[in-house]
Short mmCIF file of C-alpha atoms and ligand atoms in Angstrom, two decimals:
data_model
loop_
_atom_site.label_atom_id
_atom_site.label_comp_id
_atom_site.label_asym_id
_atom_site.label_seq_id
_atom_site.Cartn_x
_atom_site.Cartn_y
_atom_site.Cartn_z
CA MET A 606 -26.08 -4.28 -36.95
CA LYS A 607 -26.96 -7.37 -35.12
CA ASN A 608 -25.25 -7.95 -31.83
CA GLU A 609 -23.11 -11.01 -31.13
CA GLN A 610 -24.45 -13.84 -29.02
CA TRP A 611 -22.97 -16.23 -26.49
CA THR A 612 -22.04 -19.38 -28.16
CA SER A 613 -23.85 -21.44 -25.41
CA LYS A 614 -25.69 -21.32 -22.17
CA ILE A 615 -22.63 -22.28 -20.30
CA GLY A 616 -20.66 -19.49 -21.89
CA PHE A 617 -23.22 -17.00 -20.58
CA ILE A 618 -23.24 -18.58 -17.11
CA LEU A 619 -19.47 -18.52 -16.85
CA ALA A 620 -19.15 -14.86 -18.03
CA SER A 621 -21.89 -13.78 -15.70
CA ALA A 622 -20.47 -15.70 -12.74
CA GLY A 623 -17.16 -14.26 -13.66
CA SER A 624 -18.71 -10.73 -13.34
CA ALA A 625 -20.32 -11.67 -10.02
CA ILE A 626 -17.29 -13.42 -8.48
CA GLY A 627 -14.78 -10.79 -7.85
CA LEU A 628 -13.04 -8.88 -5.04
CA GLY A 629 -16.39 -8.79 -3.21
CA ALA A 630 -16.73 -12.47 -2.76
CA ILE A 631 -13.14 -13.63 -2.38
CA TRP A 632 -11.41 -10.77 -0.79
CA LYS A 633 -13.77 -8.55 1.30
CA PHE A 634 -16.20 -11.25 2.13
CA PRO A 635 -14.32 -13.98 4.02
CA ASN A 636 -13.06 -11.47 6.48
CA VAL A 637 -16.42 -10.00 7.17
CA VAL A 638 -17.90 -13.45 7.70
CA ALA A 639 -15.27 -14.31 10.26
CA THR A 640 -15.69 -11.18 12.26
CA SER A 641 -19.37 -10.80 11.99
CA GLY A 642 -20.83 -13.97 13.45
CA GLY A 643 -19.28 -16.75 11.20
CA GLY A 644 -22.00 -19.23 10.17
CA ALA A 645 -24.64 -16.98 11.52
CA PHE A 646 -23.59 -14.18 9.15
CA PHE A 647 -23.22 -16.64 6.30
CA LEU A 648 -26.80 -17.75 6.78
CA VAL A 649 -28.16 -14.25 6.67
CA PHE A 650 -26.08 -13.52 3.59
CA LEU A 651 -27.49 -16.62 1.98
CA ILE A 652 -31.03 -15.57 2.75
CA PHE A 653 -30.53 -12.13 1.35
CA THR A 654 -28.69 -13.39 -1.76
CA LEU A 655 -31.57 -15.68 -2.55
CA GLY A 656 -34.40 -13.27 -1.44
CA ILE A 657 -32.92 -10.05 -2.76
CA GLY A 658 -29.95 -10.62 -4.96
CA LEU A 659 -31.57 -13.29 -7.18
CA PRO A 660 -34.89 -11.39 -7.87
CA LEU A 661 -32.75 -8.52 -8.92
CA LEU A 662 -30.47 -10.56 -11.10
CA LEU A 663 -33.58 -11.96 -12.77
CA ALA A 664 -35.03 -8.37 -13.26
CA GLU A 665 -31.79 -7.39 -15.11
CA PHE A 666 -31.84 -10.60 -17.15
CA VAL A 667 -35.50 -10.11 -18.13
CA ILE A 668 -34.69 -6.59 -19.37
CA GLY A 669 -31.72 -7.67 -21.38
CA ARG A 670 -32.95 -10.89 -22.88
CA SER A 671 -36.45 -9.59 -23.86
CA THR A 672 -35.08 -6.68 -25.79
CA GLY A 673 -31.80 -8.02 -26.94
CA LYS A 674 -30.38 -4.65 -26.48
CA GLU A 675 -27.55 -3.07 -24.36
CA ALA A 676 -28.36 -1.29 -21.18
CA VAL A 677 -29.45 2.12 -22.52
CA SER A 678 -31.42 0.97 -25.58
CA ALA A 679 -33.06 -1.82 -23.55
CA TYR A 680 -34.81 0.67 -21.28
CA LYS A 681 -35.68 2.94 -24.28
CA ASP A 682 -37.24 -0.07 -25.98
CA LEU A 683 -39.39 -0.97 -23.02
CA ALA A 684 -40.33 2.50 -22.02
CA PRO A 685 -40.11 4.67 -25.12
CA LYS A 686 -40.38 8.46 -24.71
CA SER A 687 -39.60 8.44 -21.13
CA ARG A 688 -36.62 8.97 -18.93
CA TRP A 689 -36.23 5.42 -17.80
CA HIS A 690 -33.24 4.82 -19.97
CA TRP A 691 -31.38 7.08 -17.64
CA ILE A 692 -31.01 3.94 -15.48
CA GLY A 693 -28.80 2.77 -18.32
CA TYR A 694 -26.68 5.90 -18.13
CA LEU A 695 -26.52 5.69 -14.34
CA GLY A 696 -25.33 2.07 -14.80
CA MET A 697 -22.58 3.16 -17.29
CA ALA A 698 -21.38 5.88 -14.84
CA THR A 699 -21.49 3.46 -11.90
CA CYS A 700 -19.52 0.74 -13.77
CA SER A 701 -16.93 3.30 -15.03
CA ILE A 702 -16.22 4.68 -11.65
CA LEU A 703 -16.24 1.17 -10.20
CA LEU A 704 -13.81 0.01 -12.82
CA SER A 705 -11.58 3.03 -12.22
CA PHE A 706 -10.72 1.88 -8.65
CA TYR A 707 -11.25 -1.78 -9.20
CA SER A 708 -8.39 -1.60 -11.73
CA VAL A 709 -6.15 -0.06 -9.01
CA VAL A 710 -6.48 -3.18 -6.92
CA GLY A 711 -6.37 -5.35 -10.03
CA GLY A 712 -3.06 -3.60 -10.86
CA TRP A 713 -1.59 -4.51 -7.39
CA ILE A 714 -2.61 -8.11 -8.10
CA VAL A 715 -0.86 -7.99 -11.49
CA LEU A 716 2.25 -6.59 -9.87
CA TYR A 717 2.29 -9.11 -7.04
CA PHE A 718 1.66 -11.87 -9.48
CA ILE A 719 4.57 -10.86 -11.61
CA LYS A 720 6.78 -10.55 -8.44
CA ALA A 721 5.66 -14.04 -7.40
CA MET A 722 6.45 -15.53 -10.83
CA THR A 723 9.86 -14.09 -11.01
CA GLY A 724 10.61 -15.28 -7.39
CA GLN A 725 10.77 -11.56 -6.11
CA LEU A 726 7.84 -11.74 -3.68
CA LEU A 727 8.76 -14.05 -0.78
CA HIS A 728 11.82 -13.40 1.20
CA GLN A 729 12.59 -14.76 4.64
CA GLY A 730 11.69 -12.26 7.36
CA GLU A 731 10.34 -9.58 4.85
CA ASP A 732 7.95 -7.13 6.32
CA TYR A 733 5.04 -7.50 3.98
CA GLY A 734 3.27 -4.52 5.53
CA VAL A 735 6.16 -2.21 4.44
CA LEU A 736 6.35 -3.92 0.94
CA PHE A 737 2.62 -3.34 0.45
CA GLN A 738 2.93 0.29 1.65
CA MET A 739 5.89 0.89 -0.64
CA THR A 740 4.19 -0.66 -3.64
CA THR A 741 0.95 1.24 -3.31
CA SER A 742 2.43 4.50 -2.45
CA ASN A 743 4.93 4.66 -5.28
CA PRO A 744 3.22 6.69 -7.91
CA TYR A 745 4.96 4.96 -10.74
CA THR A 746 4.28 1.45 -9.74
CA ALA A 747 0.79 2.28 -8.74
CA VAL A 748 -0.17 3.91 -12.10
CA LEU A 749 1.87 1.47 -14.16
CA SER A 750 0.29 -1.61 -12.69
CA GLN A 751 -3.24 -0.06 -12.91
CA ALA A 752 -2.44 0.57 -16.60
CA GLY A 753 -1.31 -3.04 -16.97
CA PHE A 754 -4.60 -4.32 -15.63
CA MET A 755 -6.67 -2.06 -17.81
CA LEU A 756 -4.61 -3.20 -20.82
CA LEU A 757 -5.46 -6.79 -20.14
CA THR A 758 -9.13 -5.87 -19.81
CA ILE A 759 -9.20 -3.77 -22.94
CA VAL A 760 -7.34 -6.37 -25.15
CA ILE A 761 -9.77 -9.12 -24.10
CA VAL A 762 -13.02 -7.12 -24.32
CA ALA A 763 -11.97 -5.76 -27.68
CA LYS A 764 -11.75 -9.22 -29.06
CA GLY A 765 -15.61 -9.40 -28.86
CA VAL A 766 -18.27 -11.04 -26.82
CA LYS A 767 -17.60 -14.56 -28.03
CA GLY A 768 -13.86 -14.42 -28.91
CA GLY A 769 -12.90 -12.21 -25.96
CA ILE A 770 -15.13 -12.25 -22.89
CA GLU A 771 -16.61 -15.73 -23.34
CA LYS A 772 -13.52 -17.38 -24.37
CA ALA A 773 -11.44 -15.92 -21.48
CA SER A 774 -14.25 -16.76 -19.06
CA ARG A 775 -14.33 -20.32 -20.29
CA ILE A 776 -10.67 -20.62 -19.34
CA MET A 777 -10.45 -18.41 -16.27
CA MET A 778 -13.56 -19.57 -14.38
CA PRO A 779 -12.91 -23.32 -14.42
CA GLY A 780 -9.28 -22.51 -13.70
CA LEU A 781 -10.43 -20.47 -10.73
CA PHE A 782 -12.43 -23.40 -9.37
CA ILE A 783 -9.64 -25.79 -9.83
CA ILE A 784 -7.19 -23.46 -8.15
CA PHE A 785 -9.69 -23.10 -5.18
CA VAL A 786 -9.88 -26.79 -4.80
CA ILE A 787 -6.01 -27.13 -4.73
CA LEU A 788 -5.73 -24.26 -2.11
CA MET A 789 -8.57 -25.78 0.01
CA ILE A 790 -6.82 -29.10 0.10
CA ARG A 791 -3.56 -27.39 1.02
CA SER A 792 -5.21 -25.54 3.81
CA LEU A 793 -7.18 -28.23 5.21
CA THR A 794 -4.40 -30.75 5.32
CA LEU A 795 -2.23 -28.56 7.63
CA PRO A 796 -2.10 -29.72 11.19
CA GLY A 797 -4.01 -27.42 13.52
CA MET A 798 -6.30 -26.06 10.70
CA GLY A 799 -9.42 -26.72 12.78
CA ALA A 800 -9.08 -23.41 14.70
CA GLY A 801 -9.31 -21.47 11.50
CA LEU A 802 -12.40 -23.26 10.27
CA THR A 803 -13.97 -22.61 13.63
CA TYR A 804 -13.03 -18.93 13.41
CA PHE A 805 -14.48 -18.68 9.89
CA LEU A 806 -17.70 -20.53 10.18
CA LYS A 807 -18.66 -21.14 13.88
CA PRO A 808 -22.12 -19.53 14.17
CA ASP A 809 -22.09 -16.70 16.82
CA PHE A 810 -25.45 -14.87 16.80
CA SER A 811 -24.10 -12.37 19.45
CA GLN A 812 -21.75 -10.88 16.83
CA LEU A 813 -24.52 -10.52 14.30
CA THR A 814 -25.12 -6.85 14.84
CA SER A 815 -27.54 -4.83 12.97
CA GLU A 816 -24.44 -3.14 11.17
CA ALA A 817 -23.48 -6.66 10.03
CA VAL A 818 -26.94 -7.50 8.75
CA LEU A 819 -27.12 -4.30 6.69
CA TYR A 820 -23.66 -5.02 5.35
CA ALA A 821 -24.85 -8.40 4.36
CA LEU A 822 -27.74 -6.76 2.46
CA GLY A 823 -25.53 -4.40 0.58
CA GLN A 824 -23.18 -7.19 -0.27
CA SER A 825 -25.97 -9.36 -1.62
CA PHE A 826 -26.32 -7.16 -4.59
CA PHE A 827 -22.68 -5.99 -4.88
CA CYS A 828 -21.59 -9.57 -5.03
CA LEU A 829 -24.02 -10.53 -7.77
CA SER A 830 -23.09 -7.48 -9.86
CA VAL A 831 -26.57 -6.10 -9.84
CA GLY A 832 -27.57 -2.51 -9.86
CA GLY A 833 -25.17 -1.30 -12.51
CA SER A 834 -27.16 -2.85 -15.43
CA CYS A 835 -24.21 -4.77 -16.66
CA MET A 836 -26.16 -7.92 -16.32
CA VAL A 837 -28.77 -6.39 -18.65
CA THR A 838 -26.00 -6.04 -21.25
CA TYR A 839 -24.71 -9.59 -20.69
CA SER A 840 -28.19 -11.16 -20.89
CA SER A 841 -28.93 -9.14 -24.12
CA TYR A 842 -26.44 -11.63 -25.86
CA LEU A 843 -28.83 -14.42 -25.26
CA GLY A 844 -31.34 -15.85 -27.64
CA LYS A 845 -34.93 -14.85 -27.05
CA HIS A 846 -35.83 -18.29 -25.97
CA ASP A 847 -32.88 -19.09 -23.77
CA PRO A 848 -33.64 -19.99 -20.20
CA LEU A 849 -33.05 -17.51 -17.44
CA GLY A 850 -34.19 -19.31 -14.18
CA LYS A 851 -31.51 -21.94 -14.06
CA PRO A 852 -28.56 -19.86 -15.21
CA ALA A 853 -29.52 -17.30 -12.52
CA LEU A 854 -29.61 -19.92 -9.88
CA SER A 855 -26.23 -21.43 -11.04
CA ILE A 856 -24.61 -17.97 -10.91
CA VAL A 857 -25.90 -17.31 -7.31
CA GLY A 858 -24.81 -20.82 -6.32
CA LEU A 859 -21.34 -20.44 -7.85
CA ASN A 860 -20.95 -17.10 -6.14
CA VAL A 861 -21.95 -18.36 -2.63
CA MET A 862 -19.78 -21.39 -3.21
CA THR A 863 -16.75 -19.31 -4.03
CA SER A 864 -17.08 -17.06 -1.03
CA LEU A 865 -17.11 -20.20 1.16
CA MET A 866 -14.12 -21.78 -0.68
CA ALA A 867 -12.14 -18.51 -0.25
CA GLY A 868 -12.59 -18.56 3.51
CA ILE A 869 -11.77 -22.22 3.65
CA ALA A 870 -8.56 -21.78 1.56
CA ILE A 871 -7.37 -18.85 3.78
CA PHE A 872 -8.37 -19.22 7.38
CA PRO A 873 -7.46 -22.89 8.31
CA ALA A 874 -4.02 -22.38 6.83
CA LEU A 875 -3.53 -19.04 8.62
CA PHE A 876 -4.43 -20.51 12.02
CA ALA A 877 -2.50 -23.55 11.42
CA LEU A 878 0.55 -21.35 11.12
CA GLY A 879 -0.34 -19.44 14.25
CA MET A 880 -1.12 -16.23 12.39
CA LYS A 881 -3.84 -13.64 12.84
CA PRO A 882 -5.89 -12.47 9.98
CA ALA A 883 -5.65 -8.73 8.96
CA ASP A 884 -8.68 -7.14 7.22
CA GLY A 885 -9.10 -5.25 3.86
CA PRO A 886 -6.04 -4.98 1.65
CA GLY A 887 -3.99 -6.39 4.34
CA LEU A 888 -5.46 -9.85 4.09
CA LEU A 889 -4.44 -10.37 0.43
CA PHE A 890 -1.24 -8.40 0.19
CA ILE A 891 0.26 -8.76 3.72
CA THR A 892 -1.15 -11.71 5.48
CA LEU A 893 -1.09 -14.13 2.55
CA PRO A 894 2.52 -13.61 1.54
CA ALA A 895 3.55 -13.99 5.18
CA MET A 896 1.56 -17.10 5.30
CA PHE A 897 2.91 -18.71 2.17
CA GLU A 898 6.36 -17.85 3.15
CA LYS A 899 6.17 -20.33 5.85
CA LEU A 900 4.82 -23.11 3.76
CA PRO A 901 6.80 -25.55 1.58
CA TYR A 902 6.51 -24.49 -2.01
CA GLY A 903 5.17 -21.23 -0.81
CA THR A 904 6.28 -19.26 -3.89
CA LEU A 905 4.35 -21.65 -6.12
CA PHE A 906 1.23 -21.41 -3.96
CA ILE A 907 1.21 -17.67 -3.66
CA ALA A 908 1.61 -17.45 -7.41
CA ILE A 909 -1.51 -19.63 -7.82
CA PHE A 910 -3.44 -17.79 -5.39
CA LEU A 911 -2.64 -14.47 -7.09
CA ALA A 912 -3.55 -15.98 -10.42
CA LEU A 913 -6.94 -16.96 -8.86
CA PHE A 914 -7.40 -13.28 -7.73
CA LEU A 915 -6.39 -12.00 -11.05
CA PHE A 916 -8.94 -14.16 -12.92
CA ALA A 917 -11.67 -13.19 -10.52
CA THR A 918 -10.98 -9.46 -10.87
CA LEU A 919 -10.46 -9.47 -14.58
CA THR A 920 -13.70 -11.38 -15.32
CA SER A 921 -15.59 -8.74 -13.27
CA ALA A 922 -13.67 -5.92 -15.11
CA PHE A 923 -14.78 -7.25 -18.47
CA SER A 924 -18.46 -6.70 -17.59
CA LEU A 925 -17.76 -3.28 -16.25
CA LEU A 926 -16.16 -2.22 -19.53
CA GLU A 927 -18.57 -4.09 -21.64
CA ILE A 928 -21.62 -2.08 -20.58
CA VAL A 929 -20.07 1.05 -21.71
CA VAL A 930 -18.53 -0.22 -24.86
CA ALA A 931 -21.80 -1.98 -25.93
CA ALA A 932 -23.69 1.26 -25.62
CA PHE A 933 -21.63 2.91 -28.33
CA ALA A 934 -20.51 -0.02 -30.48
CA HIS A 935 -23.99 -0.72 -32.07
CA GLY A 936 -22.97 -4.29 -32.82
CA ASP A 937 -20.16 -3.18 -35.24
CA PRO A 938 -16.92 -5.08 -34.39
CA THR A 939 -14.53 -2.31 -35.73
CA ARG A 940 -16.39 0.29 -33.81
CA ARG A 941 -16.44 -1.93 -30.86
CA ARG A 942 -12.64 -2.25 -30.85
CA HIS A 943 -12.25 1.51 -31.10
CA MET A 944 -14.68 2.06 -28.27
CA CYS A 945 -12.87 -0.46 -26.01
CA TRP A 946 -9.65 1.48 -26.39
CA LEU A 947 -11.32 4.82 -26.06
CA PHE A 948 -13.32 4.03 -22.98
CA GLY A 949 -10.58 1.84 -21.45
CA ILE A 950 -8.14 4.78 -21.64
CA ILE A 951 -10.78 7.25 -20.29
CA ILE A 952 -11.57 4.99 -17.31
CA PHE A 953 -7.85 4.38 -16.75
CA LEU A 954 -7.31 8.20 -16.51
CA LEU A 955 -10.37 8.42 -14.22
CA GLY A 956 -8.64 5.91 -11.95
CA VAL A 957 -5.20 7.54 -11.79
CA PRO A 958 -6.18 9.83 -8.85
CA SER A 959 -7.52 6.71 -7.06
CA ALA A 960 -4.22 4.91 -7.82
CA LEU A 961 -2.31 7.81 -6.46
CA SER A 962 -4.43 8.07 -3.27
CA PHE A 963 -2.17 5.78 -1.32
CA GLY A 964 0.87 7.83 -1.70
CA MET A 965 -0.97 11.06 -0.92
CA GLU A 966 -2.94 10.14 2.08
CA GLN A 967 -2.67 13.71 3.26
CA LEU A 968 -4.67 14.82 0.24
CA THR A 969 -8.08 13.94 1.59
CA LEU A 970 -11.57 15.55 1.47
CA MET A 971 -13.48 15.21 4.63
CA GLY A 972 -11.20 12.45 5.77
CA LYS A 973 -11.50 10.30 2.70
CA THR A 974 -8.95 9.78 -0.09
CA VAL A 975 -10.07 9.80 -3.82
CA PHE A 976 -10.05 6.00 -3.76
CA GLU A 977 -12.21 5.93 -0.72
CA TRP A 978 -14.65 8.52 -2.22
CA ALA A 979 -15.03 6.54 -5.45
CA ASP A 980 -15.70 3.33 -3.46
CA PHE A 981 -18.12 5.15 -1.17
CA ALA A 982 -20.02 6.67 -4.16
CA VAL A 983 -20.43 3.44 -6.00
CA THR A 984 -21.13 1.14 -3.07
CA ASN A 985 -23.25 3.30 -0.92
CA VAL A 986 -24.97 5.59 -3.33
CA MET A 987 -24.93 4.62 -7.02
CA LEU A 988 -25.42 0.84 -6.74
CA PRO A 989 -28.30 1.12 -4.30
CA LEU A 990 -29.95 3.84 -6.42
CA GLY A 991 -29.52 1.60 -9.53
CA VAL A 992 -31.11 -1.36 -7.71
CA LEU A 993 -33.97 0.80 -6.51
CA PHE A 994 -34.76 2.06 -10.01
CA ILE A 995 -34.41 -1.41 -11.65
CA SER A 996 -36.82 -2.91 -9.17
CA VAL A 997 -39.30 -0.10 -9.53
CA PHE A 998 -38.94 -0.21 -13.30
CA VAL A 999 -39.63 -3.96 -13.60
CA GLY A 1000 -42.15 -3.84 -10.90
CA TYR A 1001 -44.27 -0.99 -12.21
CA ARG A 1002 -43.30 0.01 -15.74
CA TYR A 1003 -42.26 -3.19 -17.53
CA PRO A 1004 -45.17 -4.24 -19.88
CA LYS A 1005 -47.34 -6.55 -17.88
CA GLU A 1006 -48.12 -9.20 -20.56
CA ARG A 1007 -44.55 -9.29 -21.45
CA LEU A 1008 -43.55 -9.99 -17.95
CA GLN A 1009 -46.12 -12.78 -17.78
CA THR A 1010 -44.49 -14.44 -20.77
CA GLU A 1011 -40.96 -13.87 -19.29
CA TRP A 1012 -42.10 -15.42 -15.94
CA SER A 1013 -43.50 -18.48 -17.58
CA SER A 1014 -40.08 -19.11 -19.05
CA ILE A 1015 -38.30 -18.45 -15.68
CA ALA A 1016 -40.41 -20.67 -13.52
CA PRO A 1017 -42.96 -22.47 -15.64
CA ALA A 1018 -44.12 -24.60 -12.72
CA TRP A 1019 -44.76 -21.72 -10.35
CA ARG A 1020 -47.50 -19.63 -12.02
CA THR A 1021 -48.47 -17.66 -8.82
CA GLY A 1022 -44.79 -16.90 -8.44
CA LEU A 1023 -45.09 -13.81 -10.55
CA HIS A 1024 -47.28 -12.23 -7.82
CA VAL A 1025 -44.66 -12.93 -5.23
CA TYR A 1026 -42.00 -11.66 -7.58
CA LEU A 1027 -43.89 -8.45 -8.25
CA PHE A 1028 -44.60 -7.94 -4.58
CA MET A 1029 -40.84 -8.22 -3.97
CA LEU A 1030 -39.98 -5.66 -6.72
CA ARG A 1031 -42.66 -3.26 -5.89
CA ILE A 1032 -42.64 -3.18 -2.10
CA VAL A 1033 -40.01 -5.20 -0.36
CA LEU A 1034 -36.85 -4.38 -2.36
CA PRO A 1035 -37.45 -0.60 -2.51
CA ILE A 1036 -37.87 -0.53 1.22
CA ILE A 1037 -34.77 -2.66 1.91
CA VAL A 1038 -32.72 -0.57 -0.52
CA ILE A 1039 -33.78 2.65 1.05
CA ILE A 1040 -32.72 1.28 4.46
CA VAL A 1041 -29.40 0.07 3.06
CA PHE A 1042 -28.83 3.52 1.49
CA LEU A 1043 -29.62 5.33 4.79
CA ASN A 1044 -27.33 3.14 6.52
CA GLY A 1045 -24.57 3.61 3.94
CA MET A 1046 -24.95 7.31 4.48
CA LYS A 1047 -24.84 6.85 8.31
CA TRP A 1048 -28.26 8.38 8.56
CA LEU A 1049 -29.69 5.49 10.56
CA PRO A 1050 -29.65 5.87 14.36
CA LEU A 1051 -27.79 2.58 14.89
N1 PFF B 1134 -19.43 -8.47 -8.29
C1 PFF B 1134 -18.16 -7.75 -8.32
C2 PFF B 1134 -17.39 -8.22 -7.08
O1 PFF B 1134 -17.90 -8.80 -6.12
O2 PFF B 1134 -16.25 -7.93 -6.99
C3 PFF B 1134 -18.19 -6.28 -8.38
C4 PFF B 1134 -19.28 -5.73 -9.41
C5 PFF B 1134 -19.14 -5.97 -10.78
C6 PFF B 1134 -20.30 -4.96 -8.85
C7 PFF B 1134 -19.98 -5.32 -11.57
C8 PFF B 1134 -21.24 -4.43 -9.73
C9 PFF B 1134 -21.13 -4.63 -11.06
F1 PFF B 1134 -22.00 -4.17 -11.87
#
């Protein structure tokens, strides 16, 4: 059966940018920028995103569009009778595990959003640290909210590529940008906001440690959703002659812009109110409620902020579920619906131990909870492995003439670019990924 296609280029761009822009760009990232050298770190991240993330994104796009097939069949098509299609299986496993704990954080966002909408979130003098701890460590709320997030994901993905993912992305992504603009204006119009802007962006090369640089490298592909082959599946819904170069650049641009906007929406307001940023989960669930509590119309603003996070997380979750569903649906809409529910429920169950991790911190293995292990496995092992295999695959195994044709549609004006591109994929990226991997495993003498 024939697969669905995006209704337009913009639909594809919004869905893919939706996959890229997620917790990585708007939650983890602003904080890392601020504490790792501000503008200096940002510059390094920008260079890596363009030099490493973009070529990889193009590699996944080329595989998907040229075959028109989902992640496993695409590799089978390009390298028949070989084991290269295992990259597709690796991608499916990576995305499933990623979604299993992504949905836990997504669940907290759903819960906080409901609390904010019903006026239950902000209370004068509330200790938001305690509230967060109670929310995450209560097994019922943790699992129920995770289930709620997965339900939203399943229902939308089950509606199809056009009617579900694209339609939702067309609403959520512009919504996300509008909300960001409102929040940036709010943040930048508070007296005393300058200190926060300085904290976020002032270049400080002395803080740019090798650890920070390697982190920026890892983030450059995490933030663009490459390595898990879900961009292969998304680009397979393009027409054979649809352009790739400009959409890829737009996705990278939107992603970088969003990371910047997130920092600008948060830090100036925080400093204007004389508060200190917390990192990790604390920033979103502890610092932000405390910050909005002090602002006029705080309840309204925190609700919009949480809606923004929810949109960003959901549109990433769609791509994580889609790669698995597409591999089994064979383009049949009824089968697709069944697969959505089946795998959605399996991934939810897989994520339950992660959801319960926060109430059972004593239950750890080598000092890490299940949640932390899942995050570690995906971020430090599976995604870098996927990136390595994909760059080696396109660099060495992808049929040469076909790649030439593909390249002429990516950058028609830059013919010799293909040599540079191949050099990147064959030599530079594998070396870099191996370094990131060794660093992630703490095997580098830093
Ligand atoms: N790009 C997403 C984020 O920054 O939150 C995470 C992600 C989604 C990574 C899909 C990898 C992936 F395949």
